[in-house]
Short mmCIF file of C-alpha atoms in Angstrom, two decimals:
data_model
loop_
_atom_site.label_atom_id
_atom_site.label_comp_id
_atom_site.label_asym_id
_atom_site.label_seq_id
_atom_site.Cartn_x
_atom_site.Cartn_y
_atom_site.Cartn_z
CA UNK G 1298 105.33 80.47 83.37
CA UNK G 1299 105.90 79.36 86.33
CA UNK G 1300 102.98 77.67 88.40
CA UNK G 1301 103.04 77.53 92.24
CA UNK G 1302 99.91 76.28 94.07
CA UNK G 1303 99.16 75.03 97.86
CA UNK G 1304 96.14 74.01 100.18
CA UNK G 1305 95.85 72.95 103.67
CA UNK G 1306 95.22 69.23 104.82
CA UNK G 1307 94.49 67.66 108.50
CA UNK G 1308 97.82 69.76 110.23
CA UNK G 1309 100.15 69.64 107.29
CA UNK G 1310 100.52 72.68 104.52
CA UNK G 1311 101.36 71.16 101.76
CA UNK G 1312 102.85 73.04 98.34
CA UNK G 1313 104.23 72.30 94.35
CA UNK G 1314 106.27 74.17 92.82
CA UNK G 1315 107.62 74.01 89.17
CA UNK G 1316 111.89 73.59 88.80
CA UNK G 1317 111.80 74.61 85.19
CA UNK G 1318 114.13 77.90 84.62
CA UNK G 1319 113.28 80.65 82.73
CA UNK G 1320 114.63 82.86 80.29
CA UNK G 1321 112.72 83.76 77.29
CA UNK G 1322 112.74 80.87 74.68
CA UNK G 1323 115.38 79.32 76.61
CA UNK G 1324 115.60 77.15 79.78
CA UNK G 1325 118.75 77.51 81.53
CA UNK G 1326 117.76 74.52 84.41
CA UNK G 1327 114.47 72.03 84.90
CA UNK G 1328 115.39 71.44 88.34
CA UNK G 1329 114.76 75.08 90.35
CA UNK G 1330 113.62 73.65 93.27
CA UNK G 1331 111.32 77.48 94.09
CA UNK G 1332 110.61 76.11 98.29
CA UNK G 1333 112.63 77.16 100.53
CA UNK G 1334 112.93 75.72 103.96
CA UNK G 1335 112.49 78.90 106.11
CA UNK G 1336 113.19 77.71 109.29
CA UNK G 1337 112.21 73.61 110.85
CA UNK G 1338 108.24 74.03 109.99
CA UNK G 1339 108.08 76.67 106.88
CA UNK G 1340 108.15 76.72 103.57
CA UNK G 1341 108.28 79.98 101.18
CA UNK G 1342 107.09 79.06 98.12
CA UNK G 1343 107.69 81.76 95.54
CA UNK G 1344 107.86 82.51 92.12
CA UNK G 1345 108.13 85.68 90.08
CA UNK G 1346 111.59 86.83 88.23
CA UNK G 1347 114.98 85.06 89.89
CA UNK G 1348 116.39 87.42 90.93
CA UNK G 1349 114.06 88.60 92.91
CA UNK G 1350 112.93 85.67 93.84
CA UNK G 1351 116.45 83.77 95.84
CA UNK G 1352 117.09 87.49 97.35
CA UNK G 1353 114.10 87.89 98.78
CA UNK G 1354 113.94 84.22 99.95
CA UNK G 1355 116.94 84.39 101.64
CA UNK G 1356 117.05 87.65 102.44
CA UNK G 1357 113.39 86.79 104.60
CA UNK G 1358 114.57 83.47 105.67
CA UNK G 1359 117.99 85.52 107.06
CA UNK G 1360 115.82 87.37 108.97
CA UNK G 1361 113.57 84.25 110.42
CA UNK G 1362 116.75 83.72 112.31
CA UNK G 1363 117.83 86.28 113.34
CA UNK G 1364 114.82 86.72 114.46
CA UNK G 1365 115.23 83.28 116.31
CA UNK G 1366 119.08 83.99 117.77
CA UNK G 1367 118.13 87.31 119.78
CA UNK G 1368 115.27 86.58 121.09
CA UNK G 1369 114.94 82.37 121.76
CA UNK G 1370 111.80 81.23 119.91
CA UNK G 1371 110.84 81.31 116.48
CA UNK G 1372 108.32 83.56 114.71
CA UNK G 1373 104.61 81.84 114.02
CA UNK G 1374 103.70 81.56 110.62
CA UNK G 1375 101.32 84.01 110.85
CA UNK G 1376 103.99 86.12 112.04
CA UNK G 1377 106.80 85.39 109.45
CA UNK G 1378 104.01 85.94 107.05
CA UNK G 1379 103.61 89.87 108.20
CA UNK G 1380 107.02 90.50 108.30
CA UNK G 1381 107.23 89.15 104.76
CA UNK G 1382 104.29 91.57 103.76
CA UNK G 1383 106.09 94.40 105.66
CA UNK G 1384 108.97 93.93 103.46
CA UNK G 1385 106.92 94.12 99.77
CA UNK G 1386 105.62 96.78 101.28
CA UNK G 1387 107.53 99.01 101.91
CA UNK G 1388 110.26 98.49 98.55
CA UNK G 1389 107.18 98.81 97.51
CA UNK G 1390 106.46 102.40 97.83
CA UNK G 1391 110.65 103.49 98.27
CA UNK G 1392 111.83 104.36 95.11
CA UNK G 1393 115.00 104.94 93.64
CA UNK G 1394 117.49 107.58 94.60
CA UNK G 1395 118.37 107.52 90.63
CA UNK G 1396 114.42 107.33 89.11
CA UNK G 1397 114.27 111.26 91.02
CA UNK G 1398 116.05 113.18 88.50
CA UNK G 1399 114.64 110.37 85.53
CA UNK G 1400 111.12 111.61 86.06
CA UNK G 1401 111.12 115.28 85.94
CA UNK G 1402 113.86 115.19 82.94
CA UNK G 1403 111.89 113.03 80.78
CA UNK G 1404 109.60 116.59 79.93
CA UNK G 1405 112.66 118.39 80.01
CA UNK G 1406 114.84 115.65 77.08
CA UNK G 1407 111.83 116.48 75.03
CA UNK G 1408 111.56 120.02 74.91
CA UNK G 1409 115.05 119.75 73.73
CA UNK G 1410 114.93 117.18 71.04
CA UNK G 1411 112.55 119.88 69.60
CA UNK G 1412 115.39 122.43 70.86
CA UNK G 1413 118.18 120.39 68.43
CA UNK G 1414 115.81 119.53 65.83
CA UNK G 1415 114.27 123.80 64.82
CA UNK G 1416 117.09 125.38 65.75
CA UNK G 1417 119.47 123.16 62.91
CA UNK G 1418 121.29 126.20 61.04
CA UNK G 1419 119.44 125.00 57.48
CA UNK G 1420 120.17 128.37 56.64
CA UNK G 1421 124.30 127.97 56.16
CA UNK G 1422 123.25 125.97 53.01
CA UNK G 1423 122.42 128.72 51.77
CA UNK G 1424 124.60 131.46 49.86
CA UNK G 1425 122.51 134.65 49.01
CA UNK G 1426 122.62 137.10 51.82
CA UNK G 1427 118.78 138.77 51.81
CA UNK G 1428 117.58 134.63 51.16
CA UNK G 1429 119.64 133.62 53.81
CA UNK G 1430 118.78 136.74 56.22
CA UNK G 1431 115.62 136.35 55.74
CA UNK G 1432 115.67 132.18 55.68
CA UNK G 1433 117.31 132.72 58.78
CA UNK G 1434 114.71 135.02 60.86
CA UNK G 1435 112.59 132.68 59.49
CA UNK G 1436 114.11 129.96 61.23
CA UNK G 1437 114.41 131.52 64.26
CA UNK G 1438 110.68 132.08 64.70
CA UNK G 1439 110.20 128.54 63.88
CA UNK G 1440 112.18 127.77 66.20
CA UNK G 1441 110.25 129.01 68.64
CA UNK G 1442 106.93 128.01 68.00
CA UNK G 1443 108.26 123.69 68.11
CA UNK G 1444 109.88 125.35 71.59
CA UNK G 1445 106.65 126.22 72.86
CA UNK G 1446 104.96 123.96 70.77
CA UNK G 1447 107.00 120.73 71.98
CA UNK G 1448 106.49 121.73 76.07
CA UNK G 1449 103.08 122.32 75.39
CA UNK G 1450 102.05 119.00 74.10
CA UNK G 1451 104.57 117.50 76.41
CA UNK G 1452 102.15 118.45 79.37
CA UNK G 1453 99.68 117.65 77.58
CA UNK G 1454 100.23 114.50 76.52
CA UNK G 1455 101.35 114.16 80.37
CA UNK G 1456 98.34 114.76 82.20
CA UNK G 1457 95.92 113.68 79.35
CA UNK G 1458 97.49 109.99 80.06
CA UNK G 1459 97.53 110.52 83.83
CA UNK G 1460 93.76 111.24 84.17
CA UNK G 1461 92.66 108.18 81.43
CA UNK G 1462 94.74 105.46 81.99
CA UNK G 1463 94.38 106.27 85.40
CA UNK G 1464 95.04 102.48 86.73
CA UNK G 1465 95.86 100.89 83.82
CA UNK G 1466 98.96 102.84 83.74
CA UNK G 1467 100.28 104.73 87.02
CA UNK G 1468 100.48 102.64 89.29
CA UNK G 1469 102.35 99.98 87.40
CA UNK G 1470 104.87 103.23 85.58
CA UNK G 1471 105.15 104.40 89.83
CA UNK G 1472 106.37 100.73 90.28
CA UNK G 1473 107.70 100.60 87.38
CA UNK G 1474 109.61 103.54 86.55
CA UNK G 1475 109.79 105.41 90.59
CA UNK G 1476 109.42 102.67 92.66
CA UNK G 1477 112.04 98.92 92.96
CA UNK G 1478 109.50 96.72 93.97
CA UNK G 1479 110.26 92.44 94.36
CA UNK G 1480 108.55 90.82 91.93
CA UNK G 1481 107.85 87.61 94.00
CA UNK G 1482 104.58 86.55 94.77
CA UNK G 1483 105.25 84.15 97.32
CA UNK G 1484 102.99 81.31 98.82
CA UNK G 1485 103.95 81.04 102.55
CA UNK G 1486 103.14 76.96 104.77
CA UNK G 1487 103.81 77.05 108.11
CA UNK G 1488 103.04 74.87 110.90
CA UNK G 1489 102.09 76.02 114.83
CA UNK G 1490 101.55 74.13 118.30
CA UNK G 1491 98.83 76.67 118.74
CA UNK G 1492 96.98 77.25 115.56
CA UNK G 1493 98.16 74.58 113.16
CA UNK G 1494 98.46 74.16 109.29
CA UNK G 1495 98.36 77.77 107.42
CA UNK G 1496 98.37 79.32 104.72
CA UNK G 1497 99.60 82.73 103.46
CA UNK G 1498 99.15 84.10 99.78
CA UNK G 1499 101.32 87.12 99.47
CA UNK G 1500 101.10 89.55 96.43
CA UNK G 1501 103.93 90.59 93.93
CA UNK G 1502 102.59 94.26 95.97
CA UNK G 1503 102.12 93.06 99.17
CA UNK G 1504 98.26 91.82 99.53
CA UNK G 1505 98.83 89.39 102.45
CA UNK G 1506 95.45 87.11 102.97
CA UNK G 1507 95.41 83.84 104.55
CA UNK G 1508 93.94 81.55 102.57
CA UNK G 1509 92.82 77.55 102.24
CA UNK G 1510 94.07 77.27 98.61
CA UNK G 1511 96.86 79.58 96.78
CA UNK G 1512 97.95 79.11 93.99
CA UNK G 1513 99.84 81.67 91.54
CA UNK G 1514 101.46 81.96 87.50
CA UNK G 1515 99.37 80.62 84.81
CA UNK G 1516 98.76 77.23 86.26
CA UNK G 1517 96.97 79.18 88.96
CA UNK G 1518 93.71 78.86 86.26
CA UNK G 1519 93.96 75.73 86.13
CA UNK G 1520 95.46 73.88 89.30
CA UNK G 1521 92.44 77.20 91.62
CA UNK G 1522 89.49 74.99 90.10
CA UNK G 1523 90.81 71.74 90.42
CA UNK G 1524 91.11 72.35 93.38
CA UNK G 1525 88.41 74.09 93.47
CA UNK G 1526 86.15 71.11 92.39
CA UNK G 1527 88.48 68.55 94.57
CA UNK G 1528 89.37 69.84 97.81
CA UNK G 1529 87.47 69.64 101.39
CA UNK G 1530 88.80 70.66 104.45
CA UNK G 1531 90.20 67.88 106.82
CA UNK G 1532 92.04 66.21 103.95
CA UNK G 1533 94.79 63.05 104.95
CA UNK G 1534 98.38 63.29 103.34
CA UNK G 1535 97.60 60.61 100.37
CA UNK G 1536 93.86 62.28 99.27
CA UNK G 1537 96.37 65.79 99.87
CA UNK G 1538 99.41 64.40 97.16
CA UNK G 1539 96.53 63.01 94.82
CA UNK G 1540 94.74 66.09 94.42
CA UNK G 1541 98.62 68.07 93.64
CA UNK G 1542 98.81 64.81 91.30
CA UNK G 1543 95.87 66.33 89.47
CA UNK G 1544 96.43 69.87 90.24
CA UNK G 1545 100.07 68.64 88.12
CA UNK G 1546 98.35 66.52 85.41
CA UNK G 1547 96.03 69.76 83.83
CA UNK G 1548 98.54 71.94 84.38
CA UNK G 1549 101.16 70.04 81.78
CA UNK G 1550 98.89 68.40 80.00
CA UNK G 1551 96.59 72.72 79.14
CA UNK G 1552 99.08 74.91 79.17
CA UNK G 1553 100.99 75.76 76.38
CA UNK G 1554 103.87 76.80 78.16
CA UNK G 1555 103.27 73.78 80.23
CA UNK G 1556 106.66 73.17 83.32
CA UNK G 1557 107.51 69.69 82.55
CA UNK G 1558 108.62 68.64 86.53
CA UNK G 1559 107.85 70.49 90.12
CA UNK G 1560 108.58 69.45 92.93
CA UNK G 1561 106.05 68.65 96.54
CA UNK G 1562 106.76 69.58 100.02
CA UNK G 1563 104.90 69.83 102.56
CA UNK G 1564 105.16 70.82 106.24
CA UNK G 1565 103.62 69.21 109.34
CA UNK G 1566 104.32 69.04 113.61
CA UNK G 1567 107.19 66.38 112.57
CA UNK G 1568 109.18 70.06 110.54
CA UNK G 1569 109.04 70.08 106.84
CA UNK G 1570 110.48 68.61 103.99
CA UNK G 1571 110.96 67.71 100.78
CA UNK G 1572 107.90 65.00 99.36
CA UNK G 1573 108.07 64.28 96.48
CA UNK G 1574 108.89 65.66 92.25
CA UNK G 1575 107.02 64.40 89.81
CA UNK G 1576 109.86 63.94 86.39
CA UNK G 1577 108.39 64.49 83.50
CA UNK G 1578 112.29 65.87 81.46
CA UNK G 1579 115.65 64.34 83.91
CA UNK G 1580 118.32 67.18 82.94
CA UNK G 1581 121.09 65.11 80.67
CA UNK G 1582 123.47 63.88 83.11
CA UNK G 1583 127.29 66.27 83.11
CA UNK G 1584 129.90 63.75 81.31
CA UNK G 1585 132.82 63.05 83.70
CA UNK G 1586 136.36 64.72 81.86
CA UNK J 168 73.92 104.20 105.70
CA UNK J 169 73.04 106.47 108.66
CA UNK J 170 69.41 105.37 110.74
CA UNK J 171 68.43 106.16 113.35
CA UNK J 172 70.52 106.57 117.00
CA UNK J 173 72.48 103.66 114.58
CA UNK J 174 74.76 103.10 111.53
CA UNK J 175 75.25 100.32 109.06
CA UNK J 176 78.66 99.32 107.39
CA UNK J 177 79.21 97.19 104.56
CA UNK J 178 81.06 95.82 102.00
CA UNK J 179 81.44 92.74 99.80
CA UNK J 180 83.94 89.50 100.23
CA UNK J 181 85.48 89.04 97.15
CA UNK J 182 89.59 89.91 96.91
CA UNK J 183 90.16 89.32 93.11
CA UNK J 184 93.23 89.88 91.02
CA UNK J 185 91.53 91.49 87.95
CA UNK J 186 89.67 89.18 86.42
CA UNK J 187 90.61 86.41 88.73
CA UNK J 188 88.98 85.14 92.40
CA UNK J 189 91.37 84.60 95.23
CA UNK J 190 89.45 83.92 98.16
CA UNK J 191 86.32 85.22 99.10
CA UNK J 192 86.40 86.08 102.79
CA UNK J 193 88.52 89.48 102.51
CA UNK J 194 87.65 91.04 104.83
CA UNK J 195 87.10 94.76 104.32
CA UNK J 196 85.43 96.71 107.29
CA UNK J 197 87.80 96.63 109.78
CA UNK J 198 86.48 98.38 114.39
CA UNK J 199 88.99 100.72 115.08
CA UNK J 200 87.51 101.72 118.70
CA UNK J 201 83.68 100.94 119.33
CA UNK J 202 81.97 103.41 118.17
CA UNK J 203 84.07 103.21 114.67
CA UNK J 204 84.04 101.30 111.90
CA UNK J 205 86.35 101.91 109.12
CA UNK J 206 86.25 100.53 105.27
CA UNK J 207 88.48 100.36 103.20
CA UNK J 208 87.74 98.94 99.50
CA UNK J 209 90.82 99.73 96.24
CA UNK J 210 93.42 97.93 96.11
CA UNK J 211 93.78 95.80 98.64
CA UNK J 212 97.76 96.22 99.53
CA UNK J 213 97.64 100.21 99.86
CA UNK J 214 94.08 99.03 101.80
CA UNK J 215 95.99 96.69 104.68
CA UNK J 216 99.16 99.72 104.58
CA UNK J 217 96.28 102.68 105.40
CA UNK J 218 94.58 100.00 108.52
CA UNK J 219 98.94 99.91 109.82
CA UNK J 220 99.03 103.85 109.72
CA UNK J 221 95.31 104.80 111.38
CA UNK J 222 95.18 101.69 113.56
CA UNK J 223 99.07 102.53 114.77
CA UNK J 224 97.22 106.82 114.99
CA UNK J 225 94.45 105.93 117.30
CA UNK J 226 96.96 104.08 118.93
CA UNK J 227 98.90 107.13 119.71
CA UNK J 228 95.92 108.76 119.91
CA UNK J 229 94.32 107.15 122.90
CA UNK J 230 97.48 106.57 124.51
CA UNK J 231 97.40 110.74 124.71
CA UNK J 232 94.31 111.15 125.16
CA UNK J 233 93.29 108.87 127.46
CA UNK J 234 89.85 108.09 125.46
CA UNK J 235 88.95 107.41 122.04
CA UNK J 236 88.84 109.28 118.64
CA UNK J 237 86.43 110.73 117.99
CA UNK J 238 84.93 110.01 114.24
CA UNK J 239 85.47 112.99 112.33
CA UNK J 240 88.39 113.51 114.08
CA UNK J 241 89.51 110.12 113.21
CA UNK J 242 88.09 111.79 109.49
CA UNK J 243 90.17 114.49 109.13
CA UNK J 244 93.33 111.71 110.04
CA UNK J 245 92.74 109.53 107.37
CA UNK J 246 92.60 112.71 104.90
CA UNK J 247 95.52 114.47 105.86
CA UNK J 248 97.08 110.59 105.77
CA UNK J 249 96.05 109.97 102.32
CA UNK J 250 96.51 113.78 100.80
CA UNK J 251 100.05 113.40 103.04
CA UNK J 252 100.66 110.87 99.46
CA UNK J 253 99.19 113.49 96.81
CA UNK J 254 102.21 112.09 94.40
CA UNK J 255 102.20 109.36 95.36
CA UNK J 256 99.19 107.65 96.55
CA UNK J 257 96.92 105.11 98.43
CA UNK J 258 95.43 103.28 95.82
CA UNK J 259 91.54 103.01 98.34
CA UNK J 260 88.54 104.90 99.20
CA UNK J 261 88.00 104.65 102.51
CA UNK J 262 84.12 104.96 104.32
CA UNK J 263 84.26 105.71 108.15
CA UNK J 264 80.64 105.37 110.04
CA UNK J 265 81.41 106.32 113.45
CA UNK J 266 79.12 106.99 116.72
CA UNK J 267 79.86 110.44 117.57
CA UNK J 268 78.15 113.00 120.21
CA UNK J 269 75.11 112.04 121.35
CA UNK J 270 74.74 109.39 119.37
CA UNK J 271 74.70 111.10 116.15
CA UNK J 272 75.68 108.84 113.85
CA UNK J 273 78.74 109.76 111.46
CA UNK J 274 80.03 109.44 108.21
CA UNK J 275 81.82 109.66 105.61
CA UNK J 276 83.89 109.02 102.62
CA UNK J 277 87.17 109.90 99.98
CA UNK J 278 88.71 109.52 97.06
CA UNK J 279 92.14 108.22 97.08
CA UNK J 280 93.76 112.40 98.01
CA UNK J 281 91.71 112.75 101.02
CA UNK J 282 88.69 114.21 99.85
CA UNK J 283 86.35 114.11 102.40
CA UNK J 284 82.09 114.21 101.07
CA UNK J 285 79.86 114.03 103.48
CA UNK J 286 76.24 112.63 104.46
CA UNK J 287 73.38 113.02 106.11
CA UNK J 288 71.88 109.19 104.65
CA UNK J 289 75.01 106.88 102.95
CA UNK J 290 77.79 106.88 101.54
CA UNK J 291 79.37 105.05 98.98
CA UNK J 292 83.25 102.62 97.37
CA UNK J 293 83.87 100.71 95.33
CA UNK J 294 84.04 99.11 91.99
CA UNK J 295 80.65 99.22 91.83
CA UNK J 296 79.77 103.06 93.65
CA UNK J 297 77.18 103.79 90.69
CA UNK J 298 74.90 101.47 90.83
CA UNK J 299 75.17 101.51 94.98
CA UNK J 300 73.96 104.93 94.04
CA UNK J 301 71.10 103.77 93.08
CA UNK J 302 70.38 101.50 95.38
CA UNK J 303 70.38 103.56 98.23
CA UNK J 304 69.33 106.44 96.80
CA UNK J 305 65.86 104.63 96.19
CA UNK J 306 65.75 101.96 99.72
CA UNK J 307 66.77 104.94 102.21
CA UNK J 308 64.05 105.95 103.84
CA UNK J 309 64.83 108.13 107.22
CA UNK J 310 65.27 107.37 110.81
CA UNK J 311 65.28 103.59 110.27
CA UNK J 312 65.51 101.03 113.02
CA UNK J 313 69.19 98.90 113.26
CA UNK J 314 66.59 95.40 112.24
CA UNK J 315 64.77 97.87 109.12
CA UNK J 316 68.37 99.38 108.41
CA UNK J 317 70.39 96.05 108.66
CA UNK J 318 68.05 94.80 105.40
CA UNK J 319 67.96 98.03 103.62
CA UNK J 320 71.56 97.60 102.97
CA UNK J 321 71.95 94.98 102.83
CA UNK J 322 69.18 94.66 99.89
CA UNK J 323 71.19 97.49 98.15
CA UNK J 324 75.16 95.77 99.04
CA UNK J 325 73.63 91.70 97.35
CA UNK J 326 71.13 93.45 94.77
CA UNK J 327 74.36 95.79 93.08
CA UNK J 328 77.47 93.90 93.41
CA UNK J 329 75.82 91.45 91.22
CA UNK J 330 75.74 93.84 88.49
CA UNK J 331 79.26 93.39 89.32
CA UNK J 332 81.53 90.77 88.31
CA UNK J 333 84.19 93.06 90.53
CA UNK J 334 82.52 92.01 93.45
CA UNK J 335 80.19 89.23 95.68
CA UNK J 336 80.49 86.55 96.88
CA UNK J 337 78.21 87.30 100.12
CA UNK J 338 78.36 90.79 102.53
CA UNK J 339 79.72 92.09 106.24
CA UNK J 340 78.06 93.97 107.39
CA UNK J 341 77.14 95.97 111.06
CA UNK J 342 74.74 97.61 112.20
CA UNK J 343 76.02 99.50 114.55
CA UNK J 344 73.82 100.99 118.08
CA UNK J 345 74.99 102.85 121.05
CA UNK J 346 75.36 99.72 124.16
CA UNK J 347 76.10 97.23 121.17
CA UNK J 348 76.21 95.68 117.72
CA UNK J 349 74.91 93.37 115.82
CA UNK J 350 76.63 91.81 112.80
CA UNK J 351 76.07 90.10 109.64
CA UNK J 352 78.02 87.60 107.26
CA UNK J 353 75.66 86.09 105.25
CA UNK J 354 77.78 83.74 102.44
CA UNK J 355 76.76 83.41 98.86
CA UNK J 356 74.54 80.35 99.14
CA UNK J 357 72.67 82.76 101.59
CA UNK J 358 72.45 84.93 99.71
CA UNK J 359 69.05 84.26 97.48
CA UNK J 360 66.99 83.54 101.19
CA UNK J 361 68.64 86.87 102.33
CA UNK J 362 66.20 88.26 99.09
CA UNK J 363 63.54 86.08 99.43
CA UNK J 364 63.03 86.89 103.15
CA UNK J 365 63.49 91.22 102.45
CA UNK J 366 60.94 90.72 99.43
CA UNK J 367 58.25 89.66 101.78
CA UNK J 368 59.37 92.43 104.19
CA UNK J 369 58.41 94.75 101.63
CA UNK J 370 55.11 93.98 100.27
CA UNK J 371 54.34 94.32 103.83
CA UNK J 372 54.90 97.32 103.78
CA UNK J 373 52.94 98.14 100.48
CA UNK J 374 49.74 96.95 102.11
CA UNK J 375 49.79 99.13 104.65
CA UNK J 376 49.84 101.80 102.72
CA UNK J 377 47.32 100.33 100.67
#
């Protein structure tokens, strides 16, 4: 499971992310860099579905660069965070064009299948004429009943589901069946000359909040608690890396599907750069042909 | 909650994802203009989107009409915007509080599709709304002055959110009367102190009655 966490120190912000690219039970690679350098003084650490993650962060990176080309000055961290949030929020409610055809046809499908089953010409298997006639009329009656029942039950089930599971199902159903959101959770770390370092927590449903420490994924259960215990404002780089290592140790020892390798990146007045890798499993070198 | 020519609006400060707390300093109450405050509970992303849309509409209104929106008008605007999304709603419940003509306080709340609920005394919204109803009903009095209103609102908020695991971590309280507004943010560690102070206040009143 993808673990991303970060926090703000004295004049810098540090983010760490795991580096395993996983597909169901298979680990494709364990040196995938999930922290993208957005521009000279911003880092975007993303976790979530791989395709969305790469595509969305590249989209944000190119748009941030475009702003700089057009206007001659770079975006502030707050502006970049709000732009990212805006893109996620727009995608959250934009209904996929094909989905408009799918949703109303669900009821129709239930009715249609019911009609097919009930209208099957069973009377073809009978040879005696009077019995055949009786059976056919009975079948027509049953088909009409089943048709009505199918319509009734499909309507009742859908309305009942709507009522009872308002928050549990309706929002995810709306998101997953109709809308086409990006399933990426983002921690945006940046340094501005005027406001100093900052860290923004951006959820996949576009919740934006400026935080001092944040984390995503199963690893957040461990890293947030470690940070709650050991974090204080104005930490030095050494103290910060020590805390990051503590969180990584905790994740490695307590998470059942713990990712083996992590990358740590830091952003301060000198820019955004890679600080270190914490590897416990190295990819085997490819043998030369 | 409504007082004498003033109103108070309060919220908790927790931002969470189901059982996990993400932040303890989340701002849920926004100022639309000096005499109109909007509190948005529910899904944080929809609260932020809705707030941005409403501020945009209000700024346009200010440019066109060259004055601030009345609270009743703003409530109608919020209701209309929420009902626009009837079949794909914003999952948030707004609480609107403002001072109308002649400094008469106006409060209302709505559900997530814009059904307005006007009240003369108090309105509540959020996950702790049932406990808030109980606490406000028992603590509310007609015609409270701003200081007493602040105490009442903070007590009601604290005692209700203490019974709800999804709310808490302190509170924001805004008390607004004409020409000024009093704000107070009390953090989690201070909440017990305020409780103690207010209990003494209530005891004093009881002694006077006896």
